[in-house]
Coordinates of C-alpha atoms in Angstrom, one line a residue:
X1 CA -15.3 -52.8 24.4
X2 CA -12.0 -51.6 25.2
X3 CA -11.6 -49.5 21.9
X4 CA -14.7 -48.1 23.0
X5 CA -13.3 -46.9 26.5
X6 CA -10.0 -45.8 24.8
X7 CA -11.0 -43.7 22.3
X8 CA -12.7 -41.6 25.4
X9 CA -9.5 -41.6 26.9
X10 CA -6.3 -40.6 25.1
X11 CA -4.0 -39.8 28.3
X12 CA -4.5 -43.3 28.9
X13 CA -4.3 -44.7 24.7
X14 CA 0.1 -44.7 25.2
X15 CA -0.1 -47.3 27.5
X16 CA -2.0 -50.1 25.3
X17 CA 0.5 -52.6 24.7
X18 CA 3.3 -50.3 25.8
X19 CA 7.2 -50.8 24.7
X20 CA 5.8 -53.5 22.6
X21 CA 7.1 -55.5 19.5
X22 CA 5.1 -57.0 16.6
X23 CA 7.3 -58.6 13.8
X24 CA 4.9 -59.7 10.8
X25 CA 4.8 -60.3 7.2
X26 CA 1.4 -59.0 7.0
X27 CA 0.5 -55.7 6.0
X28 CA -1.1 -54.0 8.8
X29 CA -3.1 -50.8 8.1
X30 CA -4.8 -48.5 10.3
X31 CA -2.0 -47.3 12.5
X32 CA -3.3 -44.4 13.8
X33 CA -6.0 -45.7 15.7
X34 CA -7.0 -48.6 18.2
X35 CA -4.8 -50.9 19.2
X36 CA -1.6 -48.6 17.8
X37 CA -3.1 -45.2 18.7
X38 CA 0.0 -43.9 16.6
X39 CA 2.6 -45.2 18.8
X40 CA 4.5 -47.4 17.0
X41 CA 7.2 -47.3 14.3
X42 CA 7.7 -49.5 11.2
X43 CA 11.2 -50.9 10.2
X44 CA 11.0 -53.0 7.1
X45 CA 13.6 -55.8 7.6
X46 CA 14.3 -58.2 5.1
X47 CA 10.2 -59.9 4.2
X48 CA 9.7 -58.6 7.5
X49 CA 7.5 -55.5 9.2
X50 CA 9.1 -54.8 12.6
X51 CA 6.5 -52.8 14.7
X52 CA 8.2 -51.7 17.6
X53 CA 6.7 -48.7 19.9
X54 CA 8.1 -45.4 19.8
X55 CA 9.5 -45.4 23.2
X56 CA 11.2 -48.7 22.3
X57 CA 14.6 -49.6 21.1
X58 CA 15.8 -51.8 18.0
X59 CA 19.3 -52.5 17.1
X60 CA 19.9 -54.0 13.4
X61 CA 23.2 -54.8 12.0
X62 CA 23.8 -56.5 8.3
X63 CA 26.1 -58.9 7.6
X64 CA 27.0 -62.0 5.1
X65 CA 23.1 -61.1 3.4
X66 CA 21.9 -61.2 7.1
X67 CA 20.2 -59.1 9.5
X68 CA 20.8 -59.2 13.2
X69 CA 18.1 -57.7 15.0
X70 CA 18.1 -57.1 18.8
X71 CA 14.8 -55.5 20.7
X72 CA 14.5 -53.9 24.6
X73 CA 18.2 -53.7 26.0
X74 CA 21.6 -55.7 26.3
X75 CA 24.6 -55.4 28.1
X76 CA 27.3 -57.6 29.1
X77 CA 29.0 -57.7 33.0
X78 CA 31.9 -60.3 31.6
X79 CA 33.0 -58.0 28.9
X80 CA 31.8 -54.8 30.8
X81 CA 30.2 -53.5 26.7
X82 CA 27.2 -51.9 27.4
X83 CA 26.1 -50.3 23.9
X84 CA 23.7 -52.3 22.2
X85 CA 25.0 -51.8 19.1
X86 CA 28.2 -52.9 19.5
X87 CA 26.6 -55.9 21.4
X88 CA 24.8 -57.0 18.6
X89 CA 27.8 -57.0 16.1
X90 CA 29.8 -59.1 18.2
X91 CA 27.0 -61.5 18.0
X92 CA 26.8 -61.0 14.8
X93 CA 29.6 -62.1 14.2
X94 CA 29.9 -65.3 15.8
X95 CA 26.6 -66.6 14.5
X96 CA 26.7 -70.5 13.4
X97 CA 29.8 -70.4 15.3
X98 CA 30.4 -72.4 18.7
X99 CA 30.6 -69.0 20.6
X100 CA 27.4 -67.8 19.3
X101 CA 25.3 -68.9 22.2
X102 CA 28.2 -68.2 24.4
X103 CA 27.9 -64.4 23.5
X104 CA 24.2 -64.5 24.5
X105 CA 24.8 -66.1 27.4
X106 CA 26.5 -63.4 28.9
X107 CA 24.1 -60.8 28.3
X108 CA 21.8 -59.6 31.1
X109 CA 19.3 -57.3 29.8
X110 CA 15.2 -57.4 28.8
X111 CA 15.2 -58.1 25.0
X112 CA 13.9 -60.4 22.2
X113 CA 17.3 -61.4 19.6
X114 CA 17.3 -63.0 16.2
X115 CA 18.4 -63.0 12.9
X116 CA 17.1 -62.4 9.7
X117 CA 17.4 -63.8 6.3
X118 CA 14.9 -62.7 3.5
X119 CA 11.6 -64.8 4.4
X120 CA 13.5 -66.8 7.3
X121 CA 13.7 -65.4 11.2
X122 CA 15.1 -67.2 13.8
X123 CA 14.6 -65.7 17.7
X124 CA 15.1 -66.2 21.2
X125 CA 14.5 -64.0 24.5
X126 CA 16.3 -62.7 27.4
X127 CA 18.2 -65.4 29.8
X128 CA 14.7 -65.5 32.1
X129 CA 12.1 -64.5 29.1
X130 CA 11.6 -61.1 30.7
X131 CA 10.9 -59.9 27.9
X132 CA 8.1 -62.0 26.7
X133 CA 7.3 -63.1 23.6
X134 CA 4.6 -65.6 21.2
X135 CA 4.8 -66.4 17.7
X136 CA 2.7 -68.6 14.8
X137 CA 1.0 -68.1 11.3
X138 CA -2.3 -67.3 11.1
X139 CA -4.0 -66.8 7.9
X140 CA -0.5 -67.5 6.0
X141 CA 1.1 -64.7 7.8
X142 CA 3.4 -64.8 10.3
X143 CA 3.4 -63.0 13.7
X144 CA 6.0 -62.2 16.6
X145 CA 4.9 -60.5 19.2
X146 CA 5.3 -59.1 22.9
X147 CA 1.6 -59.5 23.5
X148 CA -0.6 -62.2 22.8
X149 CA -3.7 -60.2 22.7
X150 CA -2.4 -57.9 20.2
X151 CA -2.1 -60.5 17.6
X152 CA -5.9 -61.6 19.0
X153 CA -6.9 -57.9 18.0
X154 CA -5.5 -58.0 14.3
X155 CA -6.2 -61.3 13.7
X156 CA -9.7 -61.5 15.6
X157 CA -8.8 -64.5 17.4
X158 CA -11.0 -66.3 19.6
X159 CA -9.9 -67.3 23.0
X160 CA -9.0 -71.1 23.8
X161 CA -11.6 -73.1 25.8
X162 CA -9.5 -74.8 28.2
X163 CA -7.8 -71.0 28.8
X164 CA -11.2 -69.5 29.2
X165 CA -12.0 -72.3 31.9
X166 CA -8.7 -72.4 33.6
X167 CA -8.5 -68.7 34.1
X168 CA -12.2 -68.4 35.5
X169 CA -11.6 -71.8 37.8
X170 CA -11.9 -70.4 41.5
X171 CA -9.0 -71.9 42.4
X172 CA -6.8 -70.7 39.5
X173 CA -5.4 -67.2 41.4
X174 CA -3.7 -69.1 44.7
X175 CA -0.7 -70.8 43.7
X176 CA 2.3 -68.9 42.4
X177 CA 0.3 -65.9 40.2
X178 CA -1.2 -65.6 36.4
X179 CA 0.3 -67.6 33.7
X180 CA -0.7 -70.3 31.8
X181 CA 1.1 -73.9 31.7
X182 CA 3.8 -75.1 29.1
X183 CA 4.2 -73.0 26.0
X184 CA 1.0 -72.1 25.5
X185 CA -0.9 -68.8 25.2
X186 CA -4.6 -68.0 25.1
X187 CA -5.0 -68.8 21.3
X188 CA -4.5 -71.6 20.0
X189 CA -2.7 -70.4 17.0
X190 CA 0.4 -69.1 18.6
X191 CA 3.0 -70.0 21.0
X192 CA 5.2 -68.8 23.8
X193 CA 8.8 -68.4 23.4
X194 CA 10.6 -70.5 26.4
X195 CA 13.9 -69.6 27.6
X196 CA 16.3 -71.7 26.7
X197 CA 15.5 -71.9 23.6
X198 CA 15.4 -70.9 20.1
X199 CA 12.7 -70.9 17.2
X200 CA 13.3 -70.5 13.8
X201 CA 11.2 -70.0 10.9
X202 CA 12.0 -71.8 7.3
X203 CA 9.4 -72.3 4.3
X204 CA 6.9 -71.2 6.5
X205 CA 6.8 -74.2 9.1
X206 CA 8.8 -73.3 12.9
X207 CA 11.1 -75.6 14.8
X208 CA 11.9 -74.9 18.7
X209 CA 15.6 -76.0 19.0
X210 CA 17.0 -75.7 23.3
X211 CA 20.2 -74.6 23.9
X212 CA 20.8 -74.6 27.8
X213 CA 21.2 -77.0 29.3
X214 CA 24.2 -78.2 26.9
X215 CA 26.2 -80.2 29.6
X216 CA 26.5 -81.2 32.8
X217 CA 27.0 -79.1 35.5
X218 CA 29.6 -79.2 38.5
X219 CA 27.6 -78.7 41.9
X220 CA 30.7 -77.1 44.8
X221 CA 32.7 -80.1 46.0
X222 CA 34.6 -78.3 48.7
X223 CA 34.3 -74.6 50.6
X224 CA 37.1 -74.0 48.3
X225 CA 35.2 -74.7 45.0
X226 CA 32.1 -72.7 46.6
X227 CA 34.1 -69.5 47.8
X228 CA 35.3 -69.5 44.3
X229 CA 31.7 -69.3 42.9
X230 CA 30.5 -66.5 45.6
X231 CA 33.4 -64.3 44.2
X232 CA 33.0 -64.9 40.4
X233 CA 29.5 -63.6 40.9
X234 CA 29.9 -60.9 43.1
X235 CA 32.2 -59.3 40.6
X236 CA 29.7 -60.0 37.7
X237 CA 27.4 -58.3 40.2
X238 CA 28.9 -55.8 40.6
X239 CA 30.2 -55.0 37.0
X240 CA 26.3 -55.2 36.5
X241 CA 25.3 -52.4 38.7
X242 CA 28.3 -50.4 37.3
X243 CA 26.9 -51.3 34.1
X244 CA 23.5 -49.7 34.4
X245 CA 24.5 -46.2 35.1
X246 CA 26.2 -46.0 32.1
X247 CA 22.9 -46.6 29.8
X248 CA 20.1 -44.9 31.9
X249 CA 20.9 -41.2 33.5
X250 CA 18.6 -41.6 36.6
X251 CA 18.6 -45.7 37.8
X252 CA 16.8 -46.5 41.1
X253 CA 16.9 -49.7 43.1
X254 CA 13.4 -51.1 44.3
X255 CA 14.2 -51.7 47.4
X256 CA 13.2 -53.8 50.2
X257 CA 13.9 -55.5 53.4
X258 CA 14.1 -59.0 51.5
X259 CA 17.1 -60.7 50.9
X260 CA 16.9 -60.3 46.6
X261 CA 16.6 -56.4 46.9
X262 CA 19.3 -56.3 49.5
X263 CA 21.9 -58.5 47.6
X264 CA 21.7 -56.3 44.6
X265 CA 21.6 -53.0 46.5
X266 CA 24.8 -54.7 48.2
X267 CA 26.7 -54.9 44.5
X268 CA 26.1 -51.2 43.5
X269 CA 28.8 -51.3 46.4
X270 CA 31.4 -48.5 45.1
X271 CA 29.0 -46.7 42.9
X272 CA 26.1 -45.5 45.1
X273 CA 26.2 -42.0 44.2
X274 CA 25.2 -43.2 40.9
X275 CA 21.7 -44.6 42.3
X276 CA 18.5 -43.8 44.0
X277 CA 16.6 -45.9 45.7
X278 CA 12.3 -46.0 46.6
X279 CA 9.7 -48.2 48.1
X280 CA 6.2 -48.0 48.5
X281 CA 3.4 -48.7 50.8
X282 CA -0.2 -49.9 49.7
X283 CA -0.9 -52.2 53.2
X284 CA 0.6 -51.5 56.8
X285 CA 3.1 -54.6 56.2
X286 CA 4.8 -53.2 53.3
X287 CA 5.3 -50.0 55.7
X288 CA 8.4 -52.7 57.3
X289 CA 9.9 -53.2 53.9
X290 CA 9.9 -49.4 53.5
X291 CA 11.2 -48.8 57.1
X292 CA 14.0 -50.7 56.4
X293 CA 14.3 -49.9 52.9
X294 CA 15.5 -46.2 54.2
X295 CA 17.4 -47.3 56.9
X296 CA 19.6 -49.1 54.3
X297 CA 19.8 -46.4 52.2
X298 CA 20.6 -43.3 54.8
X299 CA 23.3 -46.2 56.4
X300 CA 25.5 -45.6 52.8
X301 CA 23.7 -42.0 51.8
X302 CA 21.9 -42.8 49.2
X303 CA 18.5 -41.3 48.3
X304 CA 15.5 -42.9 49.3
X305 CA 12.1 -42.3 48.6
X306 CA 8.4 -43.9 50.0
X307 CA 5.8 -43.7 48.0
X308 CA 2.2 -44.0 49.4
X309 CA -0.2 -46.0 47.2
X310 CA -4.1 -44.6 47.4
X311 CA -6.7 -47.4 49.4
X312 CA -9.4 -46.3 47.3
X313 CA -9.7 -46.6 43.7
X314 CA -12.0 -43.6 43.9
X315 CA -8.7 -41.9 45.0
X316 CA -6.9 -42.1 41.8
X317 CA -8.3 -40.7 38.2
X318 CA -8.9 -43.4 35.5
X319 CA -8.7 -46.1 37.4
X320 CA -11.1 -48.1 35.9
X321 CA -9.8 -47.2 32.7
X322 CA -6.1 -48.3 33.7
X323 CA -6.9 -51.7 35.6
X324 CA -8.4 -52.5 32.0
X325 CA -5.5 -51.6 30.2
X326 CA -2.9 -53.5 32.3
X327 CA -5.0 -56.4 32.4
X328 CA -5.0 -56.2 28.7
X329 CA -1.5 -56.0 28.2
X330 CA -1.3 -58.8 30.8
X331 CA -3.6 -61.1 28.1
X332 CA -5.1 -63.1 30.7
X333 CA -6.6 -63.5 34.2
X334 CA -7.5 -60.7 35.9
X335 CA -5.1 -58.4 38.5
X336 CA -6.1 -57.1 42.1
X337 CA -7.3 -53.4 42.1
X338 CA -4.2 -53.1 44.9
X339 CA -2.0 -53.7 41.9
X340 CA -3.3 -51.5 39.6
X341 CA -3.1 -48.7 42.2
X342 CA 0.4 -49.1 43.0
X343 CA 1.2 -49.0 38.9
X344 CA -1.1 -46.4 38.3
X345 CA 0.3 -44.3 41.7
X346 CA 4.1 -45.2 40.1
X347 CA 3.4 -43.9 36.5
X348 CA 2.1 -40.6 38.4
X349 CA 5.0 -40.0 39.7
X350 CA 8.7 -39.1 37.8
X351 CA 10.4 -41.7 40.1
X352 CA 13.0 -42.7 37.5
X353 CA 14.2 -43.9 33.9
X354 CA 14.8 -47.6 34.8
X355 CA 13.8 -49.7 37.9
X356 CA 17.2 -51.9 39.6
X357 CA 14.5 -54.8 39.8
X358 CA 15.4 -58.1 42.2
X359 CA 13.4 -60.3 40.4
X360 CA 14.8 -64.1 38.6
X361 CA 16.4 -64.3 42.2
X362 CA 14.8 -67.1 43.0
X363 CA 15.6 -69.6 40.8
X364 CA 19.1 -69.9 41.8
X365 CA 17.4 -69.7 45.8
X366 CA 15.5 -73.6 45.0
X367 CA 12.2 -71.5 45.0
X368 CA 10.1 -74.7 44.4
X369 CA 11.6 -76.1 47.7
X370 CA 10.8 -73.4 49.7
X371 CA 7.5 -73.1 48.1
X372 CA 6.7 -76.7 48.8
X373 CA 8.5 -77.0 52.6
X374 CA 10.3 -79.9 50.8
X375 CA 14.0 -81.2 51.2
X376 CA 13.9 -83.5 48.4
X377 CA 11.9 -83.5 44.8
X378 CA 12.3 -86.2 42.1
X379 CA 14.9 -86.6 39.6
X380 CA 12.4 -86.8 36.6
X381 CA 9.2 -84.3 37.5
X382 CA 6.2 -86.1 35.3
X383 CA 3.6 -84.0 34.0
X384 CA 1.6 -84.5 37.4
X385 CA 4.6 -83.2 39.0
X386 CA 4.3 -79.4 37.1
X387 CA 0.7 -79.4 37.3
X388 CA 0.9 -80.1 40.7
X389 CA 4.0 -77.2 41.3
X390 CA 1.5 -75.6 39.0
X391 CA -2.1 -74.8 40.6
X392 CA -4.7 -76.1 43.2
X393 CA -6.7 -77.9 41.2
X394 CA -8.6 -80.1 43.7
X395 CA -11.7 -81.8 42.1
X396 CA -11.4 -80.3 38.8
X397 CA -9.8 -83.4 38.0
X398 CA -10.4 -82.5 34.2
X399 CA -8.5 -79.3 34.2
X400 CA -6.2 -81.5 35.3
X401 CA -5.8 -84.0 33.1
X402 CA -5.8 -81.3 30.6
X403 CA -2.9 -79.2 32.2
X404 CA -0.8 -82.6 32.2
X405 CA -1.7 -83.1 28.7
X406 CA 0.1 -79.4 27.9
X407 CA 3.1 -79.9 30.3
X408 CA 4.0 -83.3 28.0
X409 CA 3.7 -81.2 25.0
X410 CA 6.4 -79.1 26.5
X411 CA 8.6 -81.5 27.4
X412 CA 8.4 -82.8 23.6
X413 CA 8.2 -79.2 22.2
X414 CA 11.5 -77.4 23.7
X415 CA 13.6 -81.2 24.4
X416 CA 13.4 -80.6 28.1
X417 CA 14.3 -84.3 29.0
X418 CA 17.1 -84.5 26.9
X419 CA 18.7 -81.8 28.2
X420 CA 18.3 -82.1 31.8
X421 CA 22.1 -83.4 32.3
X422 CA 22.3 -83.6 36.6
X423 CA 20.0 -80.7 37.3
X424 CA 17.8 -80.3 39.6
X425 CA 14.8 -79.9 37.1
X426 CA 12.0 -78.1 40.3
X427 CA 14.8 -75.3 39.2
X428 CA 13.8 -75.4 35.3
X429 CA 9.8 -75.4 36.8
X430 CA 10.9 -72.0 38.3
X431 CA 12.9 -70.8 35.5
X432 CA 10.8 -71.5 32.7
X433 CA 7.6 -71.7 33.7
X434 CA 7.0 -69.2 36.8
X435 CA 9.2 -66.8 35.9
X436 CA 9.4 -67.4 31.9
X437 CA 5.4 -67.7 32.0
X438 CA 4.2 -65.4 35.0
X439 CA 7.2 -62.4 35.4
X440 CA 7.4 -62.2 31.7
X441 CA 3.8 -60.9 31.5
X442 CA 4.2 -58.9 34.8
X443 CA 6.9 -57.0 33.1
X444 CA 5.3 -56.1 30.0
X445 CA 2.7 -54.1 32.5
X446 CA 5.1 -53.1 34.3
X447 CA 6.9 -51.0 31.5
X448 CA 4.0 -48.9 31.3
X449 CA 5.8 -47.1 35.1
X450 CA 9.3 -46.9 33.9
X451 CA 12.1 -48.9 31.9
X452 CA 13.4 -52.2 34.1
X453 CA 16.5 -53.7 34.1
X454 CA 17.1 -57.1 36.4
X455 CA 20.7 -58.0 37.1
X456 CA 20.0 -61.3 38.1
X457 CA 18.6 -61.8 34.6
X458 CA 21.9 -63.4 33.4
X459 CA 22.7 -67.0 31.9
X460 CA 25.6 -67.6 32.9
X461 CA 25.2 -65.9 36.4
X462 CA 22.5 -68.1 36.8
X463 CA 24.3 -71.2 35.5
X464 CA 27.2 -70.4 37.8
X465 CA 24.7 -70.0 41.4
X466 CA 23.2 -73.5 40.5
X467 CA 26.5 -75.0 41.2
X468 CA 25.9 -74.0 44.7
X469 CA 25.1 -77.3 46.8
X470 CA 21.5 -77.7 47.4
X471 CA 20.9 -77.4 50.9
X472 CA 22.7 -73.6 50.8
X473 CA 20.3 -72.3 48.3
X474 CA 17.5 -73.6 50.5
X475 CA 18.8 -71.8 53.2
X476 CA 19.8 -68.6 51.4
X477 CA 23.3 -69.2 52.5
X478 CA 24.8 -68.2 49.3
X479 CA 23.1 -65.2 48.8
X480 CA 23.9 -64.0 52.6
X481 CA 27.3 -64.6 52.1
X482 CA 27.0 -63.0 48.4
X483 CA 26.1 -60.3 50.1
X484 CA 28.4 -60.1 52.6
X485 CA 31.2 -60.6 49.8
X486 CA 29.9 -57.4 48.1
X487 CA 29.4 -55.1 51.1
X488 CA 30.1 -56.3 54.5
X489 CA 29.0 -53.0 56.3
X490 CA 25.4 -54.1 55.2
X491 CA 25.6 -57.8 55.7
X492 CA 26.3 -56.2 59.5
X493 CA 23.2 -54.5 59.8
X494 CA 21.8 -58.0 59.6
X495 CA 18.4 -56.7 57.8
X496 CA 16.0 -59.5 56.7
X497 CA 12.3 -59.0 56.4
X498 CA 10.7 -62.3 56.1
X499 CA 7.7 -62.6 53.5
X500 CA 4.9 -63.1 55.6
X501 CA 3.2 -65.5 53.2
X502 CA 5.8 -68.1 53.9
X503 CA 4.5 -69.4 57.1
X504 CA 5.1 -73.2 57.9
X505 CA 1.3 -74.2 58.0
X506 CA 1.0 -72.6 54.0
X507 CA 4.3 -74.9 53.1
X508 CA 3.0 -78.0 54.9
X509 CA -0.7 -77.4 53.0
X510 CA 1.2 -77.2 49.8
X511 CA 3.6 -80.3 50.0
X512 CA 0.2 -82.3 51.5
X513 CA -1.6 -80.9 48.2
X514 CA 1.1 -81.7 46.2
X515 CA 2.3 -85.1 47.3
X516 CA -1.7 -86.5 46.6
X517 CA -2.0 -85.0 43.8
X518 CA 1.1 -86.6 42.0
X519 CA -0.4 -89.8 43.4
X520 CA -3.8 -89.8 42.2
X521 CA -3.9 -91.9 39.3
X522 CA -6.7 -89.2 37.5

């Protein structure tokens, strides 16, 4: 059906599974036409095809009969190397070595990484899984990919019953967004890669290995311990956002009223002449965030610029056609037309070559917590405890079961429990699972507007914030005085929208849902 559409429209054929990856043994023909439409480039590395679209960047460097691949974008705030290339040789280099996951961890970028060796591949994504990705072996072959429908098209896979149900449940769209529980995708063939860990491919069979958690962590003793955190990460925050300038020639800041937006617009502190910045406005409450959006900017001179999405669908060309592209790309569920038009309105417009995006934020800000109005969760989540963090399931009580049934296999599949140490696992919900499962996908549509870079989107930023004592990440404390460490001036202005879908009666509905829910014994 959607071949159909697309062959009628070519303007809108580029954006079918755009800045995507597919990494097979297979030999795929047909190239030119539906789903590739000519878009895509082959690079033969060691048994392996690497289909990577044209638009796309891969980075391969040989060593010791090995190839180290690395696809999307890298850079590294600790070390302040921004060059992918050299990135990758570094890792290279300390691969089977103890500072070989150390190296990763420092990088903040959007990328799938791995190594090759003849028939053998071994992978892992970005700290947050931005850059999304699913794997298995269908048919004997073996395929990697950025999009799970994709690897549906070639193979002519059918979609999962449980997936099919879940997705259509009325229920399904009100808690949290689109994704799908634990590592699953909608075939039952392949697999999503979770952050945190690695999977590797040997003799044809693939093992999921974690490799964060890998100790315990130290939560702030003391105001000392804690001012010593805020300043470590407001200079790798800042190091970021000199960073970025130096791989994309025109970077703009999404910017908003909220505190995520406003923190990293506070650590391109120094280097604002290097940076636009934009908002726009689809409903008269985003008209705020854009209000103060500019206000922000004009305050330190930097250019700002609103851009109004269309009501109407009717108002913008190809819509239909576009709203079944992304939702494609997406792989499953099914987006708000108001979504669509604000993509469609963005890739109309030359706003910029990479988006400063806020997102990941809010693991490190106890999202679950806020979520849930709660103070306290408990130290081991059982599977009832994600599907509950997960959707409204009410008296569906066999989607239920079923979810819990995929959340266990998660826990087995990636060694979750055993690598829990002291945190606070609601964090590794939010991590893994929200933004792992849900932003992952929401990126890969996104890419179709401009490139996107997240600064949060580092491991051992992230690692370092989750030291911060529980009660201040509730409160937002450390992000205020983040903030305030980075650029006082603006912590003055004392600019906070509040989301308005974080009312008290919403939190106190939630915790009711989810506290019976974790009870019931069905």
């Amino acid at each position: 059906m959607l071949k159909q559409i697309l062959d009628k429209a070519p303007i809108v054929q580029q954006h079918l599974f755009e800045k995507g990856y597919l990494i097979t043994n297979a030999d795929i023909k047909g190239t030119e036409s539906y789903p590739f439409y000519g878009n895509w480039n082959n690079t033969t590395v060691g048994n392996f095809n690497f289909w990577v679209y044209n638009s796309t960047k891969l980075f391969t460097y040989d060593f010791n009969g090995n190839t180290a691949f690395l696809i999307g974008h890298a850079y590294n705030p600790y070390t302040m190397d921004w060059n992918e290339e050299e990135i990758l040789q570094k890792i290279a280099k300390a691969y089977e070595t103890d500072e070989y996951f150390n190296a990763i961890d420092e990088l903040t970028g959007i990328f799938i990484l791995g190594v090759v060796n003849g028939s053998s591949i071994e992978f892992l994504l970005d700290a947050s899984g931005m850059q999304y990705g699913c794997y298995g072996t269908i048919n004997g072959k073996q395929y990697i990919s950025a999009h799970m429908l994709l690897v549906g098209d070639i193979c002519n896979l059918k979609t999962d019953n449980y997936v099919e149900r879940l997705v259509n449940y009325k229920w399904y769209h009100f808690m949290m967004g689109n994704y799908l529980p634990g590592d699953i995708t909608c075939y039952k063939e392949i697999k999503r890669v979770i952050p945190n860990t690695y999977v590797k491919l040997t003799n044809g069979n693939y093992s999921v290995t974690r490799f964060y958690p890998n100790k315990e962590i130290r939560i702030c003793q003391n105001d000392e311990e804690y001012v010593k955190v805020i300043s470590e990460a407001a200079k790798i925050m800042k190091n970021t956002m000199q960073l970025i300038p130096m791989k994309w020639k025109n970077p703009s800041i999404s910017l908003t009223g909220g505190i995520d937006s406003n923190t990293t617009f506070a650590a391109a502190n120094g280097c604002y002449q290097k940076y636009t910045t934009f908002s726009y406005v689809s409903m008269h409450r985003e008209s705020v965030d854009a209000e103060k959006a500019k206000e922000i900017s004009d305050r330190f001179h930097v250019q700002h610029k609103v851009y109004e999405v269309p009501e109407s669908n009717s108002d913008l060309l190809y819509f239909d056609i576009y709203k079944s592209v992304f939702d494609y790309n997406q792989g499953i569920g099914v987006s708000k037309d108001s979504d669509a038009r604000k993509k469609i309105t963005l890739i109309n417009n030359n706003i910029c070559d990479v988006e400063v995006k806020s997102w990941i934020s809010e693991t490190i800000r106890a999202y679950a917590y806020k979520y849930f109005g709660r103070k306290k969760f408990p130290k081991n989540l059982k599977a009832r405890c994600y599907t509950s963090l997960y959707k409204i399931f009410l008296m569906n009580r066999k989607l239920v079961w079923e979810t819990d049934k995929y959340f266990e296999d998660y826990f087995k599949n990636t060694q979750l429990k055993e690598h829990l140490y002291n945190y606070d696992e609601s964090d590794f919900f939010v991590w893994e699972m929200m933004h792992g499962g849900k932003c992952g996908l929401n990126i890969g549509v996104m890419k179709s507007c401009f490139d996107i870079t997240i600064p949060y989107n580092n491991r051992k930023l992230l690692d370092l914030l989750l030291r911060v004592p529980l009660e201040y990440r509730i409160s937002d404390k450390h992000h205020l005085d983040l903030k305030k460490a980075m650029n006082s001036e603006l912590y003055d202005m004392n600019i906070r929208v509040v989301n308005l879908n974080e009312t008290s009666t919403r939190k106190k509905l939630a915790n009711i849902y989810y506290t019976v829910n974790t009870k019931l014994p069905f």
